[in-house]
Amino acid sequence: MTALDTLRGKYIEAIAAAADEAALEDVRLAALGKKGEISLKMRELGQMSPEERQTVGAALNRLRDELDASLRARKAGLADAALDARLKTEWLDVTLPGRPRRMGTIHPVSQVMAELTAIFADMGFAVAEGPQVESDWFNFDALNIPPEHPARQEHDTFFMARAPGDARPPHVLRTHTSPVQIRAMQAQGAPIRVIAPGRVYRMDMDQTHTPMFHQVEGLAIDRDISMANLKWVLEEFCRAFFEVPSVELRFRASHFPFTEPSAEVDIRCSWEGGQLKIGEGDGWLEILGSGMVHPKVLAAAGVNPDEWQGFAFGMGIDRIAMLKYGIPDLRAFFESDLRWLRHYGFAALDMPDLAGGLSR
Amino acid sequence: MKFTLSWLKDHLETEAPLDEIATALTDLGHEVEGIDDPARTLGAFRICRVIEAQPHPNADRLRLCRVETWPKGPDAPSEEVQVVCGAPNARTGLIGVFAPVGTHVPGTGVDLKPGVIRGVESNGMLCSERELMLSDDHNGIIDLPEDAPLGARFIDWRGLNDPVIEVKITPNRPDGLGVRGLARDLAARGLGRLKPMAIEPVAGRFPSPVGVAISDELKARGCPLFAGRTIRGVKNGPSPEWLQTRLKAIGLRPISALVDITNFFTIGLNRPLHVFDVAKIRGGLRIHAATGGEELLALDGKTYTLRAGQMLISDDEQPESLAGIMGGELSGCTEDTTEVFLESAYWDPITIAATGRALKINSDARYRFERGVDPAFTLPGLELATRMILDLCGGEPSEVVMDGAVPDTSRAYRFDPRRVVSLVGMDIPEAEQRATLEALGFTLAGEMVTPPSWRPDVQGEADLVEEIARVASLTKLEGKPLPRAQAGVPKPILTPVQVREQAARRTLAALGYNECVTYSFIDEGAATLFGGGSDAVRVENPISSEMTHLRPDLLPGLLRAAARNQARGFMDLALCEIGPAFHGGEPGEQHLQATGLLVGASAPRDPFGSRRPVDVYDAKADAEAVLAAIGAPAKMQITRKVAGWWHPGRSGVIGLGPNVLATFGELHPKILREMDVKGPAVAFTILVANVPLPKIKTPTRPALRQADLQAVERDFAFVVDQGVEALALVNAAQGADKTLIDSVRVFDQFTGDKAEAQMGPGKKSLAISVRLQPTDKTLTDKDIEAVSAKIIEKVAKATGATLRG
């Protein structure tokens, strides 16, 4: 065994034995420091013969490199061990709850309006709006409901108070979204495709009625739009909205003063164990009223009925929300019960779009 | 509108089964709302015979009956069944009505099962009238005459097998308020043949002692035609069984033959009539407008006071009938009536509707006259009714007396079969279109079509289209794709304000608010507290005292919602609403608000001490987040000109010059008390449409400027008067060097007793951090000192601040 071997053995052992970084530094200084044993041996090289210097020098270099690597490795090991020891003391109870964060919700009516908008936007329908206090002309007369028309009585209208001396007929809280048809056509003429979602008001309050609810109006006017187009649009809408592979609609003749011909529309469905399934079964559920816009309505809105024709429909938003999401009670929509809002509400980022599907 | 199947078959010759008729009615636009088919509910009940009735071995009041039944009908062999019966009249030899095991008994709602009663088997039931829901009689079981056909269905023998159909008649179809009108529609659909109805005038044998005269005013409008005749020597007893059964089936109470006949015409032919007892009227009948104040005891037992202009029928002395709406009690027919005046008139729908509404009378006559009866049928109806009275009550008719004339409702419209195809999108051959119109009673002459007199709703070409489409059946309509308005990817369709409304809503939800939808109308008290409640926004006919005024603001609705939730134990709330508030009662006097309300604590209790009361800075942060999301500029002014429902010292208005974008702050404690909300409560209201739109809309972002040079942060602590606002200080500092100063941020505030002890009474300290971002060369200490001095100077000048020592 040479002297270098002995030296190597000694320091390798010392490195392994160093218990902490300070002890390790002592070993490093003793071996490789300026006055360390290896450094001193390096200095002795100068007194050697060139041949001797070559062999001893190379061996010394190897030993120095080896010890250096060994020191580093040991240092890293000690640091890891120290960290491990520290981490052991840093235990926390991770089953404690996370820091509280409020979770907001979107009301089902807003969500369904966004769904409607996404579907109809794809078919080229813009979103029109109108005032909720309406003149009786927009709410009734323009829609071919003259003052004496019995349909006026069936609307259970809320009237606004009139100041004494003001002889105008009282304004009404709009009983349907149909006046927006008139306003939209007056504003932009034909051709036109709009939907008009919004609040409407009727004097009715019981198990299934609230004095305020939401409707969406649809209107499409062009040169050759037919009732068959209306049926297709509604089929497409229902299929997309209810997120089912197919739907079947049934048109039933009916009467609305502002459309001619008029049809009530039923959708095929089944009720099993209180669960509604759209698109299958033997039942029919009335979901909306529709028809071809009456020539008098077109004329009232400044659109020439000899040139233009098209369809309109009106649908209860709260109602289709209840059907789609299985919400039992209409009245609860407007009670703002936190439990209800949380249960039936939607997350802020659940923005309906056709690419990702309307609902999650 | 209710009618029975046999009634329909008086007018329609058809073999079609009930289900097919119902489906067709609905499809034609007369929605069937219900069918009461006795064959379905009572078909299992058959006539039986009690072979022997003995006392029950174990019960005094029960009897043990051996009953002969015919489960498969009278022609099949009978079977003997043992039944325990509690009826006192159960006796040997009784002919009764038996329900076998498995039958649903409508009167009790029970499905019969084999049973053991007091130890004896009982298989079925001997029924009372109440169990069949025929009457309230439950004193004993049904006891039929000896000759009742054993084994026959009880409903067939009793004449009860007449299904009742209830349809919803849309307001445009007065003709559908008569059975014949519905029969005509069904015939047009091809479900049978409309039976002819012969009208043979009845010759009068003497002049009517009662004359009629319409005032000139009403002849012009109100009552164009009034006709009638006297029939003397009538005997007014109960009407025949078949008529009573029919009226009862549709829910009308039989009264007497004369009255039942008028009801029979009302329902069957949509021809309301009225009968006066001639003995009780003095002189002739005048049809005139009330002068106002007249009183009349009507047939419903109530006294009505008339307003001027409402139509009356009076005799020489007093009012006798509310014209076209309801007859008078005093001149009404009774069992003792021997001389009757039969009235058939045509009343103007609008006048009838107005009077009916004003008097709040809903009668079958008003319902029909205000929708429009067939004016041309006024006289034929009178003749047919005369004949029926003569048939049922005997008597001798006078000549017809009348005033006025049948109003001319004739009109013709151009009929274009291609238009039908174009509007409906269904290929209906022209011949079929014409056949449909003819079947419905329209008269065709070349291109022109004249509607029948019973169809006041047909007012144009579009109505012809509807008739054809309806009869052809819209159920058969097949959808056709609506081509895109333009090819390719659809353009965005929302307006900027609509986009913002969505952004505000989604941001609020992302900030943790639960979106509410509250009513647009609130109570007057709450409306007044929030600057509303005037008469301009008052609802004339509110549905409740909680909903009398349009809301001037969204906060009262949210506060009420908060109070309701607190009452349920939810004390910490974050509620929001995005919707209209009303600043006036004219159309368009509404504006869109986005409102958030925070009540209670910021968080539930937790191990980290997160919980703290919500405060004005929570509201401000959320208001600013929403404003940023809807595109408000980064720099806005804050003023303190808040409305009265805010805490005057802890609220502010965010605006751009005079343009108010939002208000935020703590709610006034008085408001919370009034609204029953336990505070703290902070809120904000954003006026969405007031946020200015960007002048140029482009998706391109301005170029990013990232300085390579090191930025420097310097902190300054100032001593200022307590009333000095931080924003004034920040703005002053910012103005010291607009190019070099990148941002100024308040990072500390030191107020209160300790602060005053250190800095003097009425003083506080505000500390800001200023970030300097050089662009062309690294800052030297000298540069930094120069700008620092300027900042101190500017701040001192603007706010009177001194640097804190």
PDB file of C-alpha atoms in Angstrom, chain A residues 176-264:
ATOM      1  CA  HIS A 176     -95.949  39.397 -23.407  1.00  0.00           C
ATOM      2  CA  THR A 177     -92.746  39.996 -25.319  1.00  0.00           C
ATOM      3  CA  SER A 178     -94.662  40.403 -28.585  1.00  0.00           C
ATOM      4  CA  PRO A 179     -94.551  44.246 -28.577  1.00  0.00           C
ATOM      5  CA  VAL A 180     -90.824  43.880 -29.163  1.00  0.00           C
ATOM      6  CA  GLN A 181     -91.749  42.452 -32.586  1.00  0.00           C
ATOM      7  CA  ILE A 182     -93.300  45.778 -33.479  1.00  0.00           C
ATOM      8  CA  ARG A 183     -90.441  47.839 -32.097  1.00  0.00           C
ATOM      9  CA  ALA A 184     -87.809  45.710 -33.798  1.00  0.00           C
ATOM     10  CA  MET A 185     -89.572  45.882 -37.178  1.00  0.00           C
ATOM     11  CA  GLN A 186     -90.131  49.625 -36.826  1.00  0.00           C
ATOM     12  CA  ALA A 187     -86.435  50.056 -36.092  1.00  0.00           C
ATOM     13  CA  GLN A 188     -84.938  47.887 -38.774  1.00  0.00           C
ATOM     14  CA  GLY A 189     -87.688  46.865 -41.202  1.00  0.00           C
ATOM     15  CA  ALA A 190     -87.502  43.623 -43.139  1.00  0.00           C
ATOM     16  CA  PRO A 191     -85.849  41.197 -43.578  1.00  0.00           C
ATOM     17  CA  ILE A 192     -85.348  40.602 -39.900  1.00  0.00           C
ATOM     18  CA  ARG A 193     -84.559  37.768 -37.502  1.00  0.00           C
ATOM     19  CA  VAL A 194     -84.676  38.494 -33.802  1.00  0.00           C
ATOM     20  CA  ILE A 195     -85.422  36.892 -30.506  1.00  0.00           C
ATOM     21  CA  ALA A 196     -86.582  39.016 -27.597  1.00  0.00           C
ATOM     22  CA  PRO A 197     -86.211  37.482 -24.149  1.00  0.00           C
ATOM     23  CA  GLY A 198     -87.385  39.344 -21.083  1.00  0.00           C
ATOM     24  CA  ARG A 199     -89.689  39.932 -18.173  1.00  0.00           C
ATOM     25  CA  VAL A 200     -93.456  39.988 -18.679  1.00  0.00           C
ATOM     26  CA  TYR A 201     -96.271  40.585 -16.240  1.00  0.00           C
ATOM     27  CA  ARG A 202     -99.742  39.168 -15.654  1.00  0.00           C
ATOM     28  CA  MET A 203    -102.119  39.502 -12.743  1.00  0.00           C
ATOM     29  CA  ASP A 204    -101.995  35.918 -11.702  1.00  0.00           C
ATOM     30  CA  MET A 205    -100.580  34.276  -8.600  1.00  0.00           C
ATOM     31  CA  ASP A 206    -101.125  30.668  -7.575  1.00  0.00           C
ATOM     32  CA  GLN A 207     -99.312  27.338  -7.489  1.00  0.00           C
ATOM     33  CA  THR A 208     -98.125  27.624 -11.055  1.00  0.00           C
ATOM     34  CA  HIS A 209     -98.321  31.349 -11.795  1.00  0.00           C
ATOM     35  CA  THR A 210     -96.335  34.349 -10.677  1.00  0.00           C
ATOM     36  CA  PRO A 211     -97.238  37.959 -11.507  1.00  0.00           C
ATOM     37  CA  MET A 212     -93.896  38.289 -13.268  1.00  0.00           C
ATOM     38  CA  PHE A 213     -92.281  35.692 -15.481  1.00  0.00           C
ATOM     39  CA  HIS A 214     -90.064  35.487 -18.542  1.00  0.00           C
ATOM     40  CA  GLN A 215     -90.821  34.945 -22.186  1.00  0.00           C
ATOM     41  CA  VAL A 216     -88.810  34.770 -25.329  1.00  0.00           C
ATOM     42  CA  GLU A 217     -90.253  36.036 -28.561  1.00  0.00           C
ATOM     43  CA  GLY A 218     -88.982  34.904 -31.922  1.00  0.00           C
ATOM     44  CA  LEU A 219     -89.543  36.727 -35.186  1.00  0.00           C
ATOM     45  CA  ALA A 220     -88.323  35.951 -38.701  1.00  0.00           C
ATOM     46  CA  ILE A 221     -89.551  37.977 -41.655  1.00  0.00           C
ATOM     47  CA  ASP A 222     -88.407  37.568 -45.228  1.00  0.00           C
ATOM     48  CA  ARG A 223     -89.918  37.198 -48.670  1.00  0.00           C
ATOM     49  CA  ASP A 224     -90.840  33.535 -48.540  1.00  0.00           C
ATOM     50  CA  ILE A 225     -90.637  32.250 -44.974  1.00  0.00           C
ATOM     51  CA  SER A 226     -93.354  29.661 -44.326  1.00  0.00           C
ATOM     52  CA  MET A 227     -94.868  27.852 -41.397  1.00  0.00           C
ATOM     53  CA  ALA A 228     -92.837  24.808 -42.448  1.00  0.00           C
ATOM     54  CA  ASN A 229     -89.702  26.885 -41.792  1.00  0.00           C
ATOM     55  CA  LEU A 230     -91.126  27.781 -38.391  1.00  0.00           C
ATOM     56  CA  LYS A 231     -91.549  24.129 -37.570  1.00  0.00           C
ATOM     57  CA  TRP A 232     -87.987  23.349 -38.584  1.00  0.00           C
ATOM     58  CA  VAL A 233     -86.571  26.232 -36.545  1.00  0.00           C
ATOM     59  CA  LEU A 234     -88.498  25.107 -33.482  1.00  0.00           C
ATOM     60  CA  GLU A 235     -87.437  21.501 -33.983  1.00  0.00           C
ATOM     61  CA  GLU A 236     -83.817  22.539 -34.264  1.00  0.00           C
ATOM     62  CA  PHE A 237     -84.161  24.762 -31.239  1.00  0.00           C
ATOM     63  CA  CYS A 238     -85.775  22.080 -29.086  1.00  0.00           C
ATOM     64  CA  ARG A 239     -83.261  19.444 -30.113  1.00  0.00           C
ATOM     65  CA  ALA A 240     -80.354  21.748 -29.279  1.00  0.00           C
ATOM     66  CA  PHE A 241     -81.895  23.203 -26.136  1.00  0.00           C
ATOM     67  CA  PHE A 242     -83.016  19.948 -24.545  1.00  0.00           C
ATOM     68  CA  GLU A 243     -79.765  18.315 -25.704  1.00  0.00           C
ATOM     69  CA  VAL A 244     -81.428  15.194 -27.082  1.00  0.00           C
ATOM     70  CA  PRO A 245     -80.661  13.368 -30.348  1.00  0.00           C
ATOM     71  CA  SER A 246     -84.072  14.146 -31.823  1.00  0.00           C
ATOM     72  CA  VAL A 247     -87.379  15.737 -30.944  1.00  0.00           C
ATOM     73  CA  GLU A 248     -90.861  15.488 -32.344  1.00  0.00           C
ATOM     74  CA  LEU A 249     -93.136  18.502 -32.395  1.00  0.00           C
ATOM     75  CA  ARG A 250     -96.856  18.594 -33.013  1.00  0.00           C
ATOM     76  CA  PHE A 251     -98.529  21.714 -34.341  1.00  0.00           C
ATOM     77  CA  ARG A 252    -102.114  22.219 -33.272  1.00  0.00           C
ATOM     78  CA  ALA A 253    -104.317  24.892 -34.789  1.00  0.00           C
ATOM     79  CA  SER A 254    -105.050  27.648 -32.311  1.00  0.00           C
ATOM     80  CA  HIS A 255    -105.698  31.338 -32.182  1.00  0.00           C
ATOM     81  CA  PHE A 256    -103.546  34.332 -31.378  1.00  0.00           C
ATOM     82  CA  PRO A 257    -104.691  37.685 -32.701  1.00  0.00           C
ATOM     83  CA  PHE A 258    -101.210  38.524 -33.959  1.00  0.00           C
ATOM     84  CA  THR A 259    -100.637  35.404 -36.038  1.00  0.00           C
ATOM     85  CA  GLU A 260    -102.603  33.777 -38.803  1.00  0.00           C
ATOM     86  CA  PRO A 261    -102.512  30.802 -39.076  1.00  0.00           C
ATOM     87  CA  SER A 262    -101.702  30.155 -35.439  1.00  0.00           C
ATOM     88  CA  ALA A 263    -100.518  26.982 -33.799  1.00  0.00           C
ATOM     89  CA  GLU A 264     -99.862  25.728 -30.335  1.00  0.00           C
TER      90      GLU A 264
END
